[in-house]
């Protein structure tokens, strides 16, 4: 039997929508935080991306994305790219 999953091995994902011209800029920022997250482009024309991260870094990723939102227009969305509401 394998080891039980932990907050260090379990991952989460969040989806964001931004101007397609800002995707490369965002990717360069996120890559600078090596090991914190990975970014995947879901639909470049629509500006839909996925940011995946170990659950132990969820708060750090949230804080980073809030700071980035001060520089570029970016919104959290669901997998289909529709706006999501925060509780």
Backbone as XML, in Angstrom:
<?xml version="1.0"?>
<chain id="A" units="angstrom">
  <residue number="1" name="UNK">
    <atom name="N" x="0.826" y="-1.186" z="0.000"/>
    <atom name="CA" x="0.000" y="0.000" z="0.000"/>
    <atom name="C" x="0.870" y="1.250" z="0.000"/>
  </residue>
  <residue number="2" name="UNK">
    <atom name="N" x="0.418" y="2.279" z="-0.698"/>
    <atom name="CA" x="1.159" y="3.529" z="-0.770"/>
    <atom name="C" x="0.894" y="4.412" z="0.434"/>
  </residue>
  <residue number="3" name="UNK">
    <atom name="N" x="1.646" y="5.459" z="0.496"/>
    <atom name="CA" x="1.496" y="6.448" z="1.559"/>
    <atom name="C" x="0.184" y="7.209" z="1.379"/>
  </residue>
  <residue number="4" name="UNK">
    <atom name="N" x="-0.488" y="7.586" z="2.463"/>
    <atom name="CA" x="-1.684" y="8.414" z="2.303"/>
    <atom name="C" x="-1.301" y="9.798" z="1.772"/>
  </residue>
  <residue number="5" name="UNK">
    <atom name="N" x="-2.195" y="10.369" z="1.012"/>
    <atom name="CA" x="-1.939" y="11.709" z="0.470"/>
    <atom name="C" x="-1.885" y="12.718" z="1.610"/>
  </residue>
  <residue number="6" name="UNK">
    <atom name="N" x="-1.083" y="13.730" z="1.421"/>
    <atom name="CA" x="-0.982" y="14.779" z="2.430"/>
    <atom name="C" x="-1.131" y="16.132" z="1.750"/>
  </residue>
  <residue number="7" name="UNK">
    <atom name="N" x="-1.163" y="17.172" z="2.569"/>
    <atom name="CA" x="-1.286" y="18.513" z="1.995"/>
    <atom name="C" x="-0.083" y="18.875" z="1.144"/>
  </residue>
  <residue number="8" name="UNK">
    <atom name="N" x="1.002" y="18.101" z="1.261"/>
    <atom name="CA" x="2.201" y="18.367" z="0.463"/>
    <atom name="C" x="2.149" y="17.678" z="-0.890"/>
  </residue>
  <residue number="9" name="UNK">
    <atom name="N" x="1.328" y="16.626" z="-1.018"/>
    <atom name="CA" x="1.259" y="15.900" z="-2.284"/>
    <atom name="C" x="-0.059" y="16.127" z="-3.009"/>
  </residue>
  <residue number="10" name="UNK">
    <atom name="N" x="-1.112" y="16.523" z="-2.292"/>
    <atom name="CA" x="-2.390" y="16.808" z="-2.944"/>
    <atom name="C" x="-2.297" y="18.151" z="-3.652"/>
  </residue>
  <residue number="11" name="UNK">
    <atom name="N" x="-2.946" y="18.232" z="-4.796"/>
    <atom name="CA" x="-2.901" y="19.478" z="-5.552"/>
    <atom name="C" x="-4.288" y="20.057" z="-5.744"/>
  </residue>
  <residue number="12" name="UNK">
    <atom name="N" x="-4.309" y="21.338" z="-5.952"/>
    <atom name="CA" x="-5.531" y="22.057" z="-6.277"/>
    <atom name="C" x="-5.305" y="22.853" z="-7.539"/>
  </residue>
  <residue number="13" name="UNK">
    <atom name="N" x="-6.385" y="23.311" z="-8.115"/>
    <atom name="CA" x="-6.299" y="24.125" z="-9.334"/>
    <atom name="C" x="-7.303" y="25.254" z="-9.263"/>
  </residue>
  <residue number="14" name="UNK">
    <atom name="N" x="-6.939" y="26.345" z="-9.862"/>
    <atom name="CA" x="-7.848" y="27.475" z="-10.041"/>
    <atom name="C" x="-7.727" y="27.927" z="-11.489"/>
  </residue>
  <residue number="15" name="UNK">
    <atom name="N" x="-8.820" y="28.434" z="-12.002"/>
    <atom name="CA" x="-8.877" y="28.893" z="-13.383"/>
    <atom name="C" x="-9.023" y="30.408" z="-13.391"/>
  </residue>
  <residue number="16" name="UNK">
    <atom name="N" x="-8.375" y="31.025" z="-14.366"/>
    <atom name="CA" x="-8.411" y="32.484" z="-14.473"/>
    <atom name="C" x="-8.602" y="32.881" z="-15.928"/>
  </residue>
  <residue number="17" name="UNK">
    <atom name="N" x="-9.177" y="34.053" z="-16.114"/>
    <atom name="CA" x="-9.347" y="34.614" z="-17.452"/>
    <atom name="C" x="-8.652" y="35.969" z="-17.473"/>
  </residue>
  <residue number="18" name="UNK">
    <atom name="N" x="-7.889" y="36.196" z="-18.530"/>
    <atom name="CA" x="-7.161" y="37.445" z="-18.687"/>
    <atom name="C" x="-7.002" y="37.729" z="-20.165"/>
  </residue>
  <residue number="19" name="UNK">
    <atom name="N" x="-6.543" y="38.914" z="-20.494"/>
    <atom name="CA" x="-6.308" y="39.252" z="-21.898"/>
    <atom name="C" x="-5.235" y="38.313" z="-22.438"/>
  </residue>
  <residue number="20" name="UNK">
    <atom name="N" x="-5.453" y="37.775" z="-23.626"/>
    <atom name="CA" x="-4.479" y="36.820" z="-24.170"/>
    <atom name="C" x="-3.097" y="37.441" z="-24.317"/>
  </residue>
  <residue number="21" name="UNK">
    <atom name="N" x="-3.018" y="38.749" z="-24.469"/>
    <atom name="CA" x="-1.703" y="39.407" z="-24.569"/>
    <atom name="C" x="-0.930" y="39.338" z="-23.249"/>
  </residue>
  <residue number="22" name="UNK">
    <atom name="N" x="-1.624" y="39.090" z="-22.126"/>
    <atom name="CA" x="-0.976" y="39.047" z="-20.819"/>
    <atom name="C" x="-0.566" y="37.636" z="-20.377"/>
  </residue>
  <residue number="23" name="UNK">
    <atom name="N" x="-0.877" y="36.631" z="-21.174"/>
    <atom name="CA" x="-0.585" y="35.246" z="-20.773"/>
    <atom name="C" x="0.912" y="35.020" z="-20.596"/>
  </residue>
  <residue number="24" name="UNK">
    <atom name="N" x="1.724" y="35.450" z="-21.534"/>
    <atom name="CA" x="3.175" y="35.244" z="-21.439"/>
    <atom name="C" x="3.746" y="36.006" z="-20.243"/>
  </residue>
  <residue number="25" name="UNK">
    <atom name="N" x="3.260" y="37.201" z="-20.018"/>
    <atom name="CA" x="3.700" y="37.992" z="-18.863"/>
    <atom name="C" x="3.387" y="37.244" z="-17.561"/>
  </residue>
  <residue number="26" name="UNK">
    <atom name="N" x="2.153" y="36.759" z="-17.439"/>
    <atom name="CA" x="1.760" y="36.027" z="-16.230"/>
    <atom name="C" x="2.592" y="34.766" z="-16.063"/>
  </residue>
  <residue number="27" name="UNK">
    <atom name="N" x="2.786" y="34.038" z="-17.137"/>
    <atom name="CA" x="3.570" y="32.800" z="-17.060"/>
    <atom name="C" x="4.988" y="33.078" z="-16.571"/>
  </residue>
  <residue number="28" name="UNK">
    <atom name="N" x="5.593" y="34.169" z="-17.030"/>
    <atom name="CA" x="6.959" y="34.481" z="-16.596"/>
    <atom name="C" x="7.008" y="34.800" z="-15.105"/>
  </residue>
  <residue number="29" name="UNK">
    <atom name="N" x="5.988" y="35.477" z="-14.603"/>
    <atom name="CA" x="5.944" y="35.759" z="-13.164"/>
    <atom name="C" x="5.773" y="34.464" z="-12.375"/>
  </residue>
  <residue number="30" name="UNK">
    <atom name="N" x="4.818" y="33.645" z="-12.781"/>
    <atom name="CA" x="4.540" y="32.411" z="-12.042"/>
    <atom name="C" x="5.716" y="31.439" z="-12.084"/>
  </residue>
  <residue number="31" name="UNK">
    <atom name="N" x="6.421" y="31.375" z="-13.211"/>
    <atom name="CA" x="7.584" y="30.487" z="-13.312"/>
    <atom name="C" x="8.716" y="30.929" z="-12.392"/>
  </residue>
  <residue number="32" name="UNK">
    <atom name="N" x="8.770" y="32.208" z="-12.076"/>
    <atom name="CA" x="9.821" y="32.700" z="-11.174"/>
    <atom name="C" x="9.661" y="32.116" z="-9.769"/>
  </residue>
  <residue number="33" name="UNK">
    <atom name="N" x="8.458" y="31.698" z="-9.432"/>
    <atom name="CA" x="8.183" y="31.073" z="-8.137"/>
    <atom name="C" x="8.247" y="29.553" z="-8.310"/>
  </residue>
  <residue number="34" name="UNK">
    <atom name="N" x="9.410" y="29.070" z="-8.639"/>
    <atom name="CA" x="9.630" y="27.663" z="-8.941"/>
    <atom name="C" x="9.140" y="26.765" z="-7.800"/>
  </residue>
  <residue number="35" name="UNK">
    <atom name="N" x="8.346" y="25.766" z="-8.156"/>
    <atom name="CA" x="7.838" y="24.816" z="-7.176"/>
    <atom name="C" x="6.550" y="25.251" z="-6.507"/>
  </residue>
  <residue number="36" name="UNK">
    <atom name="N" x="6.159" y="26.508" z="-6.681"/>
    <atom name="CA" x="4.936" y="27.008" z="-6.054"/>
    <atom name="C" x="3.707" y="26.600" z="-6.853"/>
  </residue>
  <residue number="37" name="UNK">
    <atom name="N" x="3.827" y="26.610" z="-8.182"/>
    <atom name="CA" x="2.666" y="26.348" z="-9.031"/>
    <atom name="C" x="3.105" y="25.977" z="-10.433"/>
  </residue>
  <residue number="38" name="UNK">
    <atom name="N" x="2.147" y="25.544" z="-11.225"/>
    <atom name="CA" x="2.350" y="25.380" z="-12.661"/>
    <atom name="C" x="1.167" y="26.046" z="-13.360"/>
  </residue>
  <residue number="39" name="UNK">
    <atom name="N" x="1.433" y="26.674" z="-14.459"/>
    <atom name="CA" x="0.389" y="27.335" z="-15.225"/>
    <atom name="C" x="0.232" y="26.634" z="-16.553"/>
  </residue>
  <residue number="40" name="UNK">
    <atom name="N" x="-1.012" y="26.385" z="-16.935"/>
    <atom name="CA" x="-1.322" y="25.783" z="-18.228"/>
    <atom name="C" x="-2.310" y="26.681" z="-18.955"/>
  </residue>
  <residue number="41" name="UNK">
    <atom name="N" x="-2.080" y="26.877" z="-20.242"/>
    <atom name="CA" x="-3.030" y="27.644" z="-21.046"/>
    <atom name="C" x="-4.102" y="26.684" z="-21.539"/>
  </residue>
  <residue number="42" name="UNK">
    <atom name="N" x="-5.339" y="26.957" z="-21.181"/>
    <atom name="CA" x="-6.466" y="26.120" z="-21.595"/>
    <atom name="C" x="-6.982" y="26.576" z="-22.954"/>
  </residue>
  <residue number="43" name="UNK">
    <atom name="N" x="-7.163" y="27.876" z="-23.126"/>
    <atom name="CA" x="-7.643" y="28.445" z="-24.381"/>
    <atom name="C" x="-7.003" y="29.824" z="-24.544"/>
  </residue>
  <residue number="44" name="UNK">
    <atom name="N" x="-5.951" y="29.874" z="-25.339"/>
    <atom name="CA" x="-5.200" y="31.115" z="-25.514"/>
    <atom name="C" x="-6.017" y="32.236" z="-26.133"/>
  </residue>
  <residue number="45" name="UNK">
    <atom name="N" x="-6.900" y="31.912" z="-27.059"/>
    <atom name="CA" x="-7.708" y="32.952" z="-27.699"/>
    <atom name="C" x="-8.656" y="33.603" z="-26.698"/>
  </residue>
  <residue number="46" name="UNK">
    <atom name="N" x="-9.189" y="32.809" z="-25.785"/>
    <atom name="CA" x="-10.113" y="33.341" z="-24.770"/>
    <atom name="C" x="-9.383" y="33.821" z="-23.518"/>
  </residue>
  <residue number="47" name="UNK">
    <atom name="N" x="-8.080" y="33.565" z="-23.423"/>
    <atom name="CA" x="-7.317" y="33.984" z="-22.256"/>
    <atom name="C" x="-7.619" y="33.156" z="-21.025"/>
  </residue>
  <residue number="48" name="UNK">
    <atom name="N" x="-7.935" y="31.879" z="-21.211"/>
    <atom name="CA" x="-8.288" y="30.986" z="-20.109"/>
    <atom name="C" x="-7.081" y="30.141" z="-19.714"/>
  </residue>
  <residue number="49" name="UNK">
    <atom name="N" x="-6.698" y="30.230" z="-18.441"/>
    <atom name="CA" x="-5.542" y="29.487" z="-17.944"/>
    <atom name="C" x="-5.909" y="28.730" z="-16.663"/>
  </residue>
  <residue number="50" name="UNK">
    <atom name="N" x="-5.100" y="27.714" z="-16.350"/>
    <atom name="CA" x="-5.253" y="26.961" z="-15.106"/>
    <atom name="C" x="-3.955" y="27.084" z="-14.322"/>
  </residue>
  <residue number="51" name="UNK">
    <atom name="N" x="-4.062" y="27.376" z="-13.036"/>
    <atom name="CA" x="-2.911" y="27.407" z="-12.146"/>
    <atom name="C" x="-3.093" y="26.263" z="-11.162"/>
  </residue>
  <residue number="52" name="UNK">
    <atom name="N" x="-2.153" y="25.319" z="-11.173"/>
    <atom name="CA" x="-2.189" y="24.174" z="-10.268"/>
    <atom name="C" x="-1.093" y="24.339" z="-9.228"/>
  </residue>
  <residue number="53" name="UNK">
    <atom name="N" x="-1.357" y="23.827" z="-8.014"/>
    <atom name="CA" x="-0.428" y="24.046" z="-6.915"/>
    <atom name="C" x="-0.635" y="23.002" z="-5.826"/>
  </residue>
  <residue number="54" name="UNK">
    <atom name="N" x="0.410" y="22.685" z="-5.059"/>
    <atom name="CA" x="0.228" y="21.833" z="-3.881"/>
    <atom name="C" x="-0.689" y="22.566" z="-2.894"/>
  </residue>
  <residue number="55" name="UNK">
    <atom name="N" x="-1.596" y="21.835" z="-2.264"/>
    <atom name="CA" x="-2.550" y="22.470" z="-1.353"/>
    <atom name="C" x="-1.874" y="23.268" z="-0.242"/>
  </residue>
  <residue number="56" name="UNK">
    <atom name="N" x="-0.676" y="22.864" z="0.154"/>
    <atom name="CA" x="0.016" y="23.593" z="1.217"/>
    <atom name="C" x="0.385" y="25.009" z="0.785"/>
  </residue>
  <residue number="57" name="UNK">
    <atom name="N" x="0.366" y="25.293" z="-0.522"/>
    <atom name="CA" x="0.693" y="26.623" z="-1.029"/>
    <atom name="C" x="-0.537" y="27.410" z="-1.480"/>
  </residue>
  <residue number="58" name="UNK">
    <atom name="N" x="-1.728" y="26.924" z="-1.189"/>
    <atom name="CA" x="-2.956" y="27.573" z="-1.663"/>
    <atom name="C" x="-3.019" y="29.041" z="-1.235"/>
  </residue>
  <residue number="59" name="UNK">
    <atom name="N" x="-2.698" y="29.332" z="0.005"/>
    <atom name="CA" x="-2.731" y="30.713" z="0.485"/>
    <atom name="C" x="-1.706" y="31.591" z="-0.203"/>
  </residue>
  <residue number="60" name="UNK">
    <atom name="N" x="-0.522" y="31.031" z="-0.454"/>
    <atom name="CA" x="0.526" y="31.790" z="-1.140"/>
    <atom name="C" x="0.120" y="32.106" z="-2.579"/>
  </residue>
  <residue number="61" name="UNK">
    <atom name="N" x="-0.485" y="31.131" z="-3.234"/>
    <atom name="CA" x="-0.919" y="31.341" z="-4.623"/>
    <atom name="C" x="-2.019" y="32.392" z="-4.660"/>
  </residue>
  <residue number="62" name="UNK">
    <atom name="N" x="-2.962" y="32.313" z="-3.735"/>
    <atom name="CA" x="-4.043" y="33.306" z="-3.673"/>
    <atom name="C" x="-3.474" y="34.710" z="-3.483"/>
  </residue>
  <residue number="63" name="UNK">
    <atom name="N" x="-2.535" y="34.860" z="-2.557"/>
    <atom name="CA" x="-1.924" y="36.171" z="-2.304"/>
    <atom name="C" x="-1.171" y="36.671" z="-3.537"/>
  </residue>
  <residue number="64" name="UNK">
    <atom name="N" x="-0.447" y="35.786" z="-4.204"/>
    <atom name="CA" x="0.291" y="36.165" z="-5.406"/>
    <atom name="C" x="-0.657" y="36.626" z="-6.505"/>
  </residue>
  <residue number="65" name="UNK">
    <atom name="N" x="-1.740" y="35.891" z="-6.700"/>
    <atom name="CA" x="-2.689" y="36.256" z="-7.756"/>
    <atom name="C" x="-3.372" y="37.594" z="-7.441"/>
  </residue>
  <residue number="66" name="UNK">
    <atom name="N" x="-3.617" y="37.868" z="-6.175"/>
    <atom name="CA" x="-4.189" y="39.162" z="-5.804"/>
    <atom name="C" x="-3.225" y="40.304" z="-6.114"/>
  </residue>
  <residue number="67" name="UNK">
    <atom name="N" x="-1.944" y="40.085" z="-5.891"/>
    <atom name="CA" x="-0.945" y="41.111" z="-6.222"/>
    <atom name="C" x="-0.846" y="41.316" z="-7.729"/>
  </residue>
  <residue number="68" name="UNK">
    <atom name="N" x="-0.865" y="40.218" z="-8.473"/>
    <atom name="CA" x="-0.797" y="40.308" z="-9.931"/>
    <atom name="C" x="-2.008" y="41.064" z="-10.471"/>
  </residue>
  <residue number="69" name="UNK">
    <atom name="N" x="-3.172" y="40.875" z="-9.845"/>
    <atom name="CA" x="-4.399" y="41.543" z="-10.284"/>
    <atom name="C" x="-4.317" y="43.057" z="-10.129"/>
  </residue>
  <residue number="70" name="UNK">
    <atom name="N" x="-3.337" y="43.541" z="-9.390"/>
    <atom name="CA" x="-3.127" y="44.993" z="-9.278"/>
    <atom name="C" x="-2.425" y="45.544" z="-10.516"/>
  </residue>
  <residue number="71" name="UNK">
    <atom name="N" x="-1.787" y="44.642" z="-11.283"/>
    <atom name="CA" x="-1.033" y="45.052" z="-12.474"/>
    <atom name="C" x="-1.763" y="44.770" z="-13.777"/>
  </residue>
  <residue number="72" name="UNK">
    <atom name="N" x="-2.464" y="43.642" z="-13.830"/>
    <atom name="CA" x="-3.185" y="43.264" z="-15.049"/>
    <atom name="C" x="-4.607" y="42.866" z="-14.668"/>
  </residue>
  <residue number="73" name="UNK">
    <atom name="N" x="-5.499" y="42.960" z="-15.637"/>
    <atom name="CA" x="-6.885" y="42.553" z="-15.397"/>
    <atom name="C" x="-6.965" y="41.038" z="-15.480"/>
  </residue>
  <residue number="74" name="UNK">
    <atom name="N" x="-7.332" y="40.415" z="-14.384"/>
    <atom name="CA" x="-7.425" y="38.961" z="-14.306"/>
    <atom name="C" x="-8.567" y="38.619" z="-13.370"/>
  </residue>
  <residue number="75" name="UNK">
    <atom name="N" x="-9.348" y="37.601" z="-13.730"/>
    <atom name="CA" x="-10.496" y="37.208" z="-12.919"/>
    <atom name="C" x="-10.521" y="35.701" z="-12.751"/>
  </residue>
  <residue number="76" name="UNK">
    <atom name="N" x="-10.867" y="35.255" z="-11.558"/>
    <atom name="CA" x="-11.018" y="33.820" z="-11.341"/>
    <atom name="C" x="-12.328" y="33.371" z="-11.979"/>
  </residue>
  <residue number="77" name="UNK">
    <atom name="N" x="-12.271" y="32.248" z="-12.678"/>
    <atom name="CA" x="-13.426" y="31.686" z="-13.380"/>
    <atom name="C" x="-13.491" y="30.193" z="-13.108"/>
  </residue>
  <residue number="78" name="UNK">
    <atom name="N" x="-14.555" y="29.543" z="-13.584"/>
    <atom name="CA" x="-14.628" y="28.091" z="-13.471"/>
    <atom name="C" x="-13.958" y="27.449" z="-14.690"/>
  </residue>
  <residue number="79" name="UNK">
    <atom name="N" x="-13.982" y="26.125" z="-14.762"/>
    <atom name="CA" x="-13.310" y="25.414" z="-15.858"/>
    <atom name="C" x="-13.785" y="25.826" z="-17.230"/>
  </residue>
  <residue number="80" name="UNK">
    <atom name="N" x="-15.043" y="26.230" z="-17.328"/>
    <atom name="CA" x="-15.605" y="26.630" z="-18.619"/>
    <atom name="C" x="-15.317" y="28.087" z="-18.955"/>
  </residue>
  <residue number="81" name="UNK">
    <atom name="N" x="-14.687" y="28.809" z="-18.022"/>
    <atom name="CA" x="-14.373" y="30.209" z="-18.262"/>
    <atom name="C" x="-15.457" y="31.159" z="-17.821"/>
  </residue>
  <residue number="82" name="UNK">
    <atom name="N" x="-16.465" y="30.637" z="-17.117"/>
    <atom name="CA" x="-17.540" y="31.479" z="-16.606"/>
    <atom name="C" x="-17.158" y="32.073" z="-15.271"/>
  </residue>
  <residue number="83" name="UNK">
    <atom name="N" x="-17.545" y="33.295" z="-14.989"/>
    <atom name="CA" x="-17.208" y="33.914" z="-13.692"/>
    <atom name="C" x="-17.683" y="33.051" z="-12.528"/>
  </residue>
  <residue number="84" name="UNK">
    <atom name="N" x="-16.891" y="33.006" z="-11.505"/>
    <atom name="CA" x="-17.307" y="32.270" z="-10.313"/>
    <atom name="C" x="-17.465" y="33.252" z="-9.172"/>
  </residue>
  <residue number="85" name="UNK">
    <atom name="N" x="-18.361" y="32.925" z="-8.299"/>
    <atom name="CA" x="-18.593" y="33.822" z="-7.163"/>
    <atom name="C" x="-17.864" y="33.269" z="-5.954"/>
  </residue>
  <residue number="86" name="UNK">
    <atom name="N" x="-17.259" y="34.153" z="-5.221"/>
    <atom name="CA" x="-16.551" y="33.777" z="-3.991"/>
    <atom name="C" x="-17.539" y="33.829" z="-2.850"/>
  </residue>
  <residue number="87" name="UNK">
    <atom name="N" x="-17.427" y="32.876" z="-1.912"/>
    <atom name="CA" x="-18.341" y="32.883" z="-0.767"/>
    <atom name="C" x="-18.141" y="34.098" z="0.112"/>
  </residue>
</chain>
